[in-house]
Amino acid sequence: MDIHNEVAATDSSNPPAEVLDLQVIQHVLWFYGDPVWGLEPGHFTVALLTAFVNADLGNFALLASSFPAQGYWVRMLRHHPEGMQIAVDAAQRLAARS
């Protein structure tokens, strides 16, 4: 199964608990241009997200082993047809809990 089909096949309505970090989601949303829920990260996080985007599958996996939430959301926004909305929905749910 290629990465696109793998992400599309995930239960996106229920992301794993370990990736539910409001700030991470907002940073990834900013990186992908969301003007409402996106939150501009610092230079390191921008470089990290850029590294994820430019990585081949092996290096993506290495990065994701240390930064699982960032890897999950970058993959979701890049490869799931409704990734942006899934991330916004997750951010809204997390913000409502705060």
mmCIF file with all atom_site columns, C-alpha atoms in Angstrom, residues 31-90:
data_model
loop_
_atom_site.group_PDB
_atom_site.id
_atom_site.type_symbol
_atom_site.label_atom_id
_atom_site.label_alt_id
_atom_site.label_comp_id
_atom_site.label_asym_id
_atom_site.label_entity_id
_atom_site.label_seq_id
_atom_site.pdbx_PDB_ins_code
_atom_site.Cartn_x
_atom_site.Cartn_y
_atom_site.Cartn_z
_atom_site.occupancy
_atom_site.B_iso_or_equiv
_atom_site.pdbx_formal_charge
_atom_site.auth_seq_id
_atom_site.auth_comp_id
_atom_site.auth_asym_id
_atom_site.auth_atom_id
_atom_site.pdbx_PDB_model_num
ATOM 1  C CA . PHE A 1 31 ? 2.801   25.682 7.301  1.00 0.00 ? 31 PHE A CA 1
ATOM 2  C CA . TYR A 1 32 ? 0.096   24.649 4.833  1.00 0.00 ? 32 TYR A CA 1
ATOM 3  C CA . GLY A 1 33 ? -1.415  28.126 4.704  1.00 0.00 ? 33 GLY A CA 1
ATOM 4  C CA . ASP A 1 34 ? -4.444  28.049 6.993  1.00 0.00 ? 34 ASP A CA 1
ATOM 5  C CA . PRO A 1 35 ? -5.041  31.700 7.967  1.00 0.00 ? 35 PRO A CA 1
ATOM 6  C CA . VAL A 1 36 ? -7.601  30.956 10.688 1.00 0.00 ? 36 VAL A CA 1
ATOM 7  C CA . TRP A 1 37 ? -6.319  28.018 12.751 1.00 0.00 ? 37 TRP A CA 1
ATOM 8  C CA . GLY A 1 38 ? -2.665  28.186 11.725 1.00 0.00 ? 38 GLY A CA 1
ATOM 9  C CA . LEU A 1 39 ? -0.167  29.458 14.282 1.00 0.00 ? 39 LEU A CA 1
ATOM 10 C CA . GLU A 1 40 ? 3.259   30.581 13.088 1.00 0.00 ? 40 GLU A CA 1
ATOM 11 C CA . PRO A 1 41 ? 5.959   28.398 14.664 1.00 0.00 ? 41 PRO A CA 1
ATOM 12 C CA . GLY A 1 42 ? 9.547   29.252 15.452 1.00 0.00 ? 42 GLY A CA 1
ATOM 13 C CA . HIS A 1 43 ? 12.450  28.771 13.063 1.00 0.00 ? 43 HIS A CA 1
ATOM 14 C CA . PHE A 1 44 ? 13.283  25.257 14.281 1.00 0.00 ? 44 PHE A CA 1
ATOM 15 C CA . THR A 1 45 ? 9.749   24.005 13.725 1.00 0.00 ? 45 THR A CA 1
ATOM 16 C CA . VAL A 1 46 ? 9.601   25.573 10.263 1.00 0.00 ? 46 VAL A CA 1
ATOM 17 C CA . ALA A 1 47 ? 12.885  23.816 9.424  1.00 0.00 ? 47 ALA A CA 1
ATOM 18 C CA . LEU A 1 48 ? 11.534  20.558 10.873 1.00 0.00 ? 48 LEU A CA 1
ATOM 19 C CA . LEU A 1 49 ? 8.319   20.734 8.843  1.00 0.00 ? 49 LEU A CA 1
ATOM 20 C CA . THR A 1 50 ? 10.355  21.573 5.738  1.00 0.00 ? 50 THR A CA 1
ATOM 21 C CA . ALA A 1 51 ? 12.543  18.534 6.409  1.00 0.00 ? 51 ALA A CA 1
ATOM 22 C CA . PHE A 1 52 ? 9.440   16.331 6.639  1.00 0.00 ? 52 PHE A CA 1
ATOM 23 C CA . VAL A 1 53 ? 8.139   17.683 3.332  1.00 0.00 ? 53 VAL A CA 1
ATOM 24 C CA . ASN A 1 54 ? 11.470  17.128 1.575  1.00 0.00 ? 54 ASN A CA 1
ATOM 25 C CA . ALA A 1 55 ? 12.269  13.723 3.072  1.00 0.00 ? 55 ALA A CA 1
ATOM 26 C CA . ASP A 1 56 ? 12.091  10.437 1.203  1.00 0.00 ? 56 ASP A CA 1
ATOM 27 C CA . LEU A 1 57 ? 10.085  7.680  2.923  1.00 0.00 ? 57 LEU A CA 1
ATOM 28 C CA . GLY A 1 58 ? 13.042  6.350  4.929  1.00 0.00 ? 58 GLY A CA 1
ATOM 29 C CA . ASN A 1 59 ? 14.062  9.726  6.268  1.00 0.00 ? 59 ASN A CA 1
ATOM 30 C CA . PHE A 1 60 ? 10.429  10.670 6.866  1.00 0.00 ? 60 PHE A CA 1
ATOM 31 C CA . ALA A 1 61 ? 10.157  7.584  9.077  1.00 0.00 ? 61 ALA A CA 1
ATOM 32 C CA . LEU A 1 62 ? 13.307  8.578  10.970 1.00 0.00 ? 62 LEU A CA 1
ATOM 33 C CA . LEU A 1 63 ? 11.968  12.076 11.584 1.00 0.00 ? 63 LEU A CA 1
ATOM 34 C CA . ALA A 1 64 ? 8.563   10.711 12.598 1.00 0.00 ? 64 ALA A CA 1
ATOM 35 C CA . SER A 1 65 ? 10.170  8.389  15.142 1.00 0.00 ? 65 SER A CA 1
ATOM 36 C CA . SER A 1 66 ? 11.362  11.485 17.037 1.00 0.00 ? 66 SER A CA 1
ATOM 37 C CA . PHE A 1 67 ? 8.511   13.826 16.132 1.00 0.00 ? 67 PHE A CA 1
ATOM 38 C CA . PRO A 1 68 ? 5.437   11.591 15.723 1.00 0.00 ? 68 PRO A CA 1
ATOM 39 C CA . ALA A 1 69 ? 2.771   14.304 15.948 1.00 0.00 ? 69 ALA A CA 1
ATOM 40 C CA . GLN A 1 70 ? 4.435   16.488 13.332 1.00 0.00 ? 70 GLN A CA 1
ATOM 41 C CA . GLY A 1 71 ? 4.905   13.480 11.069 1.00 0.00 ? 71 GLY A CA 1
ATOM 42 C CA . TYR A 1 72 ? 1.290   12.418 11.438 1.00 0.00 ? 72 TYR A CA 1
ATOM 43 C CA . TRP A 1 73 ? -0.128  15.847 10.595 1.00 0.00 ? 73 TRP A CA 1
ATOM 44 C CA . VAL A 1 74 ? 2.268   16.566 7.728  1.00 0.00 ? 74 VAL A CA 1
ATOM 45 C CA . ARG A 1 75 ? 1.348   13.207 6.231  1.00 0.00 ? 75 ARG A CA 1
ATOM 46 C CA . MET A 1 76 ? -2.354  13.850 6.805  1.00 0.00 ? 76 MET A CA 1
ATOM 47 C CA . LEU A 1 77 ? -2.303  17.273 5.153  1.00 0.00 ? 77 LEU A CA 1
ATOM 48 C CA . ARG A 1 78 ? -0.142  16.127 2.234  1.00 0.00 ? 78 ARG A CA 1
ATOM 49 C CA . HIS A 1 79 ? -1.835  12.849 1.415  1.00 0.00 ? 79 HIS A CA 1
ATOM 50 C CA . HIS A 1 80 ? -5.394  12.722 2.732  1.00 0.00 ? 80 HIS A CA 1
ATOM 51 C CA . PRO A 1 81 ? -7.983  14.339 0.456  1.00 0.00 ? 81 PRO A CA 1
ATOM 52 C CA . GLU A 1 82 ? -9.655  15.949 3.484  1.00 0.00 ? 82 GLU A CA 1
ATOM 53 C CA . GLY A 1 83 ? -6.482  16.434 5.527  1.00 0.00 ? 83 GLY A CA 1
ATOM 54 C CA . MET A 1 84 ? -6.866  20.169 6.075  1.00 0.00 ? 84 MET A CA 1
ATOM 55 C CA . GLN A 1 85 ? -10.419 19.792 7.371  1.00 0.00 ? 85 GLN A CA 1
ATOM 56 C CA . ILE A 1 86 ? -9.445  16.839 9.565  1.00 0.00 ? 86 ILE A CA 1
ATOM 57 C CA . ALA A 1 87 ? -6.683  18.934 11.148 1.00 0.00 ? 87 ALA A CA 1
ATOM 58 C CA . VAL A 1 88 ? -8.980  21.942 11.636 1.00 0.00 ? 88 VAL A CA 1
ATOM 59 C CA . ASP A 1 89 ? -11.624 19.710 13.240 1.00 0.00 ? 89 ASP A CA 1
ATOM 60 C CA . ALA A 1 90 ? -9.012  18.232 15.599 1.00 0.00 ? 90 ALA A CA 1
#
